Short mmCIF file of C-alpha atoms and ligand atoms in Angstrom, two decimals:
data_model
loop_
_atom_site.label_atom_id
_atom_site.label_comp_id
_atom_site.label_asym_id
_atom_site.label_seq_id
_atom_site.Cartn_x
_atom_site.Cartn_y
_atom_site.Cartn_z
CA UNK A 1 8.94 15.79 -40.30
CA UNK A 2 10.52 15.27 -36.87
CA UNK A 3 14.22 15.97 -36.50
CA UNK A 4 15.92 15.97 -33.13
CA UNK A 5 19.66 16.49 -32.76
CA UNK A 6 21.40 15.84 -29.46
CA UNK A 7 18.40 16.87 -27.38
CA UNK A 8 18.94 17.07 -23.63
CA UNK A 9 16.42 17.81 -20.94
CA UNK A 10 17.56 18.59 -17.42
CA UNK A 11 14.88 19.47 -14.87
CA UNK A 12 15.19 20.83 -11.35
CA UNK A 13 14.53 18.23 -8.70
CA UNK A 14 14.24 18.87 -4.94
CA UNK A 15 17.91 17.97 -4.50
CA UNK A 16 19.39 19.43 -7.64
CA UNK A 17 19.19 18.99 -11.39
CA UNK A 18 17.93 15.70 -12.83
CA UNK A 19 18.92 14.59 -16.32
CA UNK A 20 15.79 13.27 -18.04
CA UNK A 21 16.84 13.11 -21.70
CA UNK A 22 20.54 12.73 -22.50
CA UNK A 23 21.31 13.24 -26.16
CA UNK A 24 18.29 12.17 -28.19
CA UNK A 25 18.71 11.91 -31.96
CA UNK A 26 15.66 11.15 -34.03
CA UNK A 27 14.73 11.56 -37.69
CA UNK A 28 11.20 10.60 -38.73
CA UNK A 29 9.67 11.01 -42.17
CA UNK A 30 6.17 12.35 -42.76
CA UNK A 31 3.49 9.67 -42.48
CA UNK A 32 5.52 7.39 -40.23
CA UNK A 33 3.75 5.42 -37.49
CA UNK A 34 6.12 4.98 -34.57
CA UNK A 35 5.93 3.80 -31.00
CA UNK A 36 7.96 4.64 -27.92
CA UNK A 37 8.04 2.30 -24.95
CA UNK A 38 10.08 2.57 -21.76
CA UNK A 39 9.81 2.39 -17.99
CA UNK A 40 7.73 4.83 -16.00
CA UNK A 41 9.72 8.02 -15.48
CA UNK A 42 12.02 7.39 -18.43
CA UNK A 43 10.93 10.64 -20.09
CA UNK A 44 8.41 9.51 -22.72
CA UNK A 45 5.90 12.26 -21.95
CA UNK A 46 8.74 14.78 -21.75
CA UNK A 47 9.91 13.74 -25.20
CA UNK A 48 6.40 14.18 -26.61
CA UNK A 49 6.17 17.59 -24.96
CA UNK A 50 9.41 18.67 -26.65
CA UNK A 51 8.26 17.44 -30.07
CA UNK A 52 4.87 19.11 -29.56
CA UNK A 53 6.42 22.45 -28.64
CA UNK A 54 5.07 22.32 -25.08
CA UNK A 55 8.42 21.98 -23.37
CA UNK A 56 11.77 23.42 -24.40
CA UNK A 57 14.87 21.23 -24.27
CA UNK A 58 17.82 22.30 -22.14
CA UNK A 59 19.90 21.96 -25.26
CA UNK A 60 19.77 20.40 -28.70
CA UNK A 61 17.99 21.20 -31.93
CA UNK A 62 14.30 20.47 -32.50
CA UNK A 63 12.89 20.75 -36.02
CA UNK A 64 9.25 19.70 -36.47
CA UNK A 65 7.24 20.17 -39.68
CA UNK A 66 10.11 22.18 -41.09
CA UNK A 67 10.09 24.65 -38.18
CA UNK A 68 13.03 25.06 -35.89
CA UNK A 69 11.21 25.23 -32.54
CA UNK A 70 14.20 26.46 -30.53
CA UNK A 71 13.90 29.99 -31.87
CA UNK A 72 10.12 30.42 -31.53
CA UNK A 73 8.48 32.66 -28.93
CA UNK A 74 5.72 31.32 -26.66
CA UNK A 75 3.07 32.80 -28.97
CA UNK A 76 4.68 31.32 -32.04
CA UNK A 77 4.89 27.94 -30.30
CA UNK A 78 1.19 28.09 -29.42
CA UNK A 79 0.33 28.85 -33.05
CA UNK A 80 2.62 26.07 -34.24
CA UNK A 81 0.85 23.61 -31.92
CA UNK A 82 -2.62 24.62 -33.06
CA UNK A 83 -1.80 24.25 -36.73
CA UNK A 84 0.45 21.21 -36.81
CA UNK A 85 0.03 19.06 -33.71
CA UNK A 86 -2.82 16.93 -32.40
CA UNK A 87 -2.39 15.50 -28.91
CA UNK A 88 -4.12 12.65 -27.17
CA UNK A 89 -3.53 12.15 -23.43
CA UNK A 90 -4.09 9.19 -21.15
CA UNK A 91 -6.54 11.23 -19.07
CA UNK A 92 -8.51 12.66 -22.04
CA UNK A 93 -8.28 16.30 -20.80
CA UNK A 94 -11.67 17.38 -22.13
CA UNK A 95 -13.17 20.64 -20.88
CA UNK A 96 -15.83 19.43 -18.39
CA UNK A 97 -18.17 22.39 -18.90
CA UNK A 98 -18.35 21.90 -22.67
CA UNK A 99 -20.29 19.30 -24.64
CA UNK A 100 -18.52 16.82 -26.87
CA UNK A 101 -19.22 19.01 -29.86
CA UNK A 102 -18.00 22.19 -28.16
CA UNK A 103 -14.81 20.42 -27.09
CA UNK A 104 -14.09 19.38 -30.66
CA UNK A 105 -15.00 22.79 -32.07
CA UNK A 106 -12.74 24.66 -29.63
CA UNK A 107 -9.36 24.30 -31.39
CA UNK A 108 -10.98 25.29 -34.70
CA UNK A 109 -12.62 28.33 -33.11
CA UNK A 110 -9.24 29.35 -31.73
CA UNK A 111 -8.05 29.47 -35.35
CA UNK A 112 -11.13 31.46 -36.32
CA UNK A 113 -12.68 28.80 -38.54
CA UNK A 114 -16.29 29.76 -39.28
CA UNK A 115 -17.28 26.13 -39.95
CA UNK A 116 -16.04 24.91 -36.55
CA UNK A 117 -19.41 23.64 -35.27
CA UNK A 118 -20.33 21.84 -38.48
CA UNK A 119 -16.91 20.26 -38.75
CA UNK A 120 -17.01 19.18 -35.11
CA UNK A 121 -20.19 17.28 -35.91
CA UNK A 122 -18.50 15.57 -38.87
CA UNK A 123 -15.48 14.62 -36.80
CA UNK A 124 -17.65 13.18 -34.04
CA UNK A 125 -19.50 11.13 -36.63
CA UNK A 126 -16.15 9.89 -37.93
CA UNK A 127 -15.27 8.52 -34.47
CA UNK A 128 -18.72 6.95 -34.11
CA UNK A 129 -20.23 9.51 -31.72
CA UNK A 130 -22.88 11.20 -33.83
CA UNK A 131 -25.40 10.22 -31.13
CA UNK A 132 -23.38 11.73 -28.24
CA UNK A 133 -22.62 15.23 -29.50
CA UNK A 134 -24.50 17.14 -26.82
CA UNK A 135 -23.25 15.04 -23.93
CA UNK A 136 -20.87 16.55 -21.41
CA UNK A 137 -17.68 14.59 -20.63
CA UNK A 138 -19.15 13.34 -17.33
CA UNK A 139 -22.02 11.86 -19.34
CA UNK A 140 -19.66 9.81 -21.52
CA UNK A 141 -17.83 6.53 -20.91
CA UNK A 142 -14.02 6.49 -20.86
CA UNK A 143 -13.80 5.10 -24.37
CA UNK A 144 -16.27 7.69 -25.61
CA UNK A 145 -14.31 10.49 -23.94
CA UNK A 146 -11.13 9.31 -25.63
CA UNK A 147 -12.93 9.24 -28.99
CA UNK A 148 -14.04 12.84 -28.41
CA UNK A 149 -10.41 13.67 -27.57
CA UNK A 150 -9.35 11.98 -30.82
CA UNK A 151 -11.88 14.00 -32.81
CA UNK A 152 -10.55 17.13 -31.12
CA UNK A 153 -6.94 16.14 -31.89
CA UNK A 154 -7.89 15.77 -35.56
CA UNK A 155 -9.78 19.07 -35.71
CA UNK A 156 -7.14 21.22 -37.37
CA UNK A 157 -5.83 18.45 -39.64
CA UNK A 158 -2.57 18.04 -37.76
CA UNK A 159 0.56 16.83 -39.52
CA UNK A 160 1.56 14.99 -36.37
CA UNK A 161 -0.54 13.07 -33.86
CA UNK A 162 1.12 12.65 -30.47
CA UNK A 163 -0.61 9.99 -28.39
CA UNK A 164 0.57 9.60 -24.80
CA UNK A 165 -0.78 6.31 -23.42
CA UNK A 166 -4.11 6.87 -25.14
CA UNK A 167 -5.43 3.50 -23.97
CA UNK A 168 -3.89 3.57 -20.49
CA UNK A 169 -7.10 4.51 -18.69
CA UNK A 170 -9.35 2.12 -20.60
CA UNK A 171 -10.16 -1.55 -20.14
CA UNK A 172 -8.53 -3.85 -22.65
CA UNK A 173 -11.42 -4.19 -25.09
CA UNK A 174 -12.20 -0.47 -25.07
CA UNK A 175 -8.50 0.34 -25.38
CA UNK A 176 -8.22 -1.91 -28.39
CA UNK A 177 -11.21 -0.25 -30.03
CA UNK A 178 -9.73 3.21 -29.48
CA UNK A 179 -6.35 2.03 -30.83
CA UNK A 180 -8.01 0.60 -33.95
CA UNK A 181 -9.73 3.91 -34.50
CA UNK A 182 -6.44 5.77 -34.02
CA UNK A 183 -4.66 3.59 -36.58
CA UNK A 184 -7.60 3.90 -38.97
CA UNK A 185 -7.75 7.70 -38.87
CA UNK A 186 -3.97 7.84 -39.27
CA UNK A 187 -4.16 5.61 -42.34
CA UNK A 188 -6.94 7.73 -43.86
CA UNK A 189 -5.12 11.00 -43.30
CA UNK A 190 -1.49 9.96 -43.60
CA UNK A 191 -0.49 11.96 -40.53
CA UNK A 192 2.67 11.08 -38.67
CA UNK A 193 1.74 9.17 -35.52
CA UNK A 194 3.92 8.93 -32.43
CA UNK A 195 2.40 6.53 -29.94
CA UNK A 196 3.67 6.16 -26.39
CA UNK A 197 2.34 2.99 -24.83
CA UNK A 198 2.98 0.32 -22.21
CA UNK A 199 1.08 -2.13 -24.43
CA UNK A 200 3.81 -4.03 -26.27
CA UNK A 201 1.37 -5.59 -28.72
CA UNK A 202 0.21 -2.14 -29.74
CA UNK A 203 3.78 -0.88 -29.95
CA UNK A 204 4.69 -3.81 -32.20
CA UNK A 205 2.07 -2.76 -34.72
CA UNK A 206 3.93 0.47 -35.45
CA UNK A 207 6.28 0.55 -38.42
CA UNK A 208 9.15 2.03 -36.38
CA UNK A 209 9.66 1.10 -32.76
CA UNK A 210 11.76 2.87 -30.15
CA UNK A 211 12.68 2.32 -26.54
CA UNK A 212 13.53 5.12 -24.14
CA UNK A 213 15.67 4.17 -21.16
CA UNK A 214 18.35 5.93 -19.16
CA UNK A 215 17.71 9.13 -21.08
CA UNK A 216 18.53 7.53 -24.41
CA UNK A 217 16.31 6.58 -27.32
CA UNK A 218 17.10 3.34 -29.13
CA UNK A 219 15.36 2.08 -32.22
CA UNK A 220 14.25 -1.54 -31.86
CA UNK A 221 12.51 -1.96 -35.20
CA UNK A 222 13.27 -5.46 -36.45
CA UNK A 223 14.48 -5.27 -40.00
CA UNK A 224 13.14 -8.70 -40.90
CA UNK A 225 9.57 -9.08 -39.66
CA UNK A 226 8.43 -5.71 -41.00
CA UNK A 227 6.56 -5.20 -44.27
CA UNK A 228 7.09 -8.03 -46.73
CA UNK A 229 5.57 -6.98 -50.02
CA UNK A 230 6.62 -10.18 -51.83
CA UNK A 231 4.46 -12.24 -49.48
CA UNK A 232 1.48 -9.98 -50.07
CA UNK A 233 1.95 -10.29 -53.82
CA UNK A 234 2.15 -14.08 -53.69
CA UNK A 235 -1.41 -14.31 -52.39
N1 ATP B 1 8.54 19.59 -13.68
C1 ATP B 1 9.39 18.62 -13.35
N2 ATP B 1 10.44 18.88 -12.55
C2 ATP B 1 11.32 17.92 -12.22
N3 ATP B 1 11.24 16.64 -12.65
C3 ATP B 1 10.21 16.33 -13.43
C4 ATP B 1 9.23 17.28 -13.83
N4 ATP B 1 8.35 16.66 -14.62
C5 ATP B 1 8.74 15.38 -14.72
N5 ATP B 1 9.86 15.17 -14.00
C6 ATP B 1 10.60 13.91 -13.90
O1 ATP B 1 11.03 13.58 -15.21
C7 ATP B 1 11.04 12.18 -15.39
C8 ATP B 1 10.37 11.82 -16.69
O2 ATP B 1 8.98 12.11 -16.61
P1 ATP B 1 7.98 11.70 -17.76
O3 ATP B 1 6.64 12.12 -17.34
O4 ATP B 1 8.50 12.24 -19.05
O5 ATP B 1 8.13 10.11 -17.76
P2 ATP B 1 7.29 9.01 -18.54
O6 ATP B 1 8.27 8.13 -19.23
O7 ATP B 1 6.25 9.65 -19.36
O8 ATP B 1 6.63 8.18 -17.36
P3 ATP B 1 5.18 7.42 -17.28
O9 ATP B 1 5.34 6.14 -18.06
O10 ATP B 1 5.03 7.15 -15.81
O11 ATP B 1 4.16 8.34 -17.84
C9 ATP B 1 10.39 11.58 -14.17
O12 ATP B 1 11.38 10.98 -13.39
C10 ATP B 1 9.76 12.75 -13.46
O13 ATP B 1 9.83 12.58 -12.08
MG1 MG B 2 4.17 9.69 -19.29
#
């Protein structure tokens, strides 16, 4: 589902090139729930942008959903994103001049789906916002805005959900509620979920855990404490 081979990202800084990612290798199967933690500036958002086809690596091979992204044109990348990727940002990124329902319908309309409005209503109901469909973002709380953003991310039935600090702008209780919803929709749909978070408790709930530091990605999944089917069966 996600296959990165020796991915490097070097960006131009004010005093010369800065190495952000230095040889990332990653292989993730479809349906995996994974987390990435790491210090601020370690390149977590950059890594998501490369996987989501938003940013191109300086070198290295990126294969996502069976597509080799390196060779795609900008138009092909945009199409790839619309069909396969759902993204959730820390700052919600809703269109302020559109209602909740219009925001959710937008990615479906871009794909020419005639049922976009009806499906937007269903998706908003799924995230518990049936009663807020005609509200504009400024008329919604932070947690509600993030739920609209989640409904929008789910609109085109993405194979991969990329969530970049989705609870970072919310108070703890609201953040937890949004995280529960995120895990629940993932479980229902079986999408691959890549969660970037500073919340270690949240990160620990993911089946595979990674840490990004010094441009390198290290898996920290404990091989013991993970799923223990025998214990479940004993009950
Ligand atoms: N367009 C750019 N040009 C040059 N450097 C950049 C650019 N965008 C980001 N950077 C640098 O790349 C590094 C990684 O940024 P990135 O946003 O991926 O980090 P992050 O791990 O997501 O951090 P945070 O936890 O604060 O969100 C940072 O040091 C940042 O300053
Ligand atoms: Mg970031």
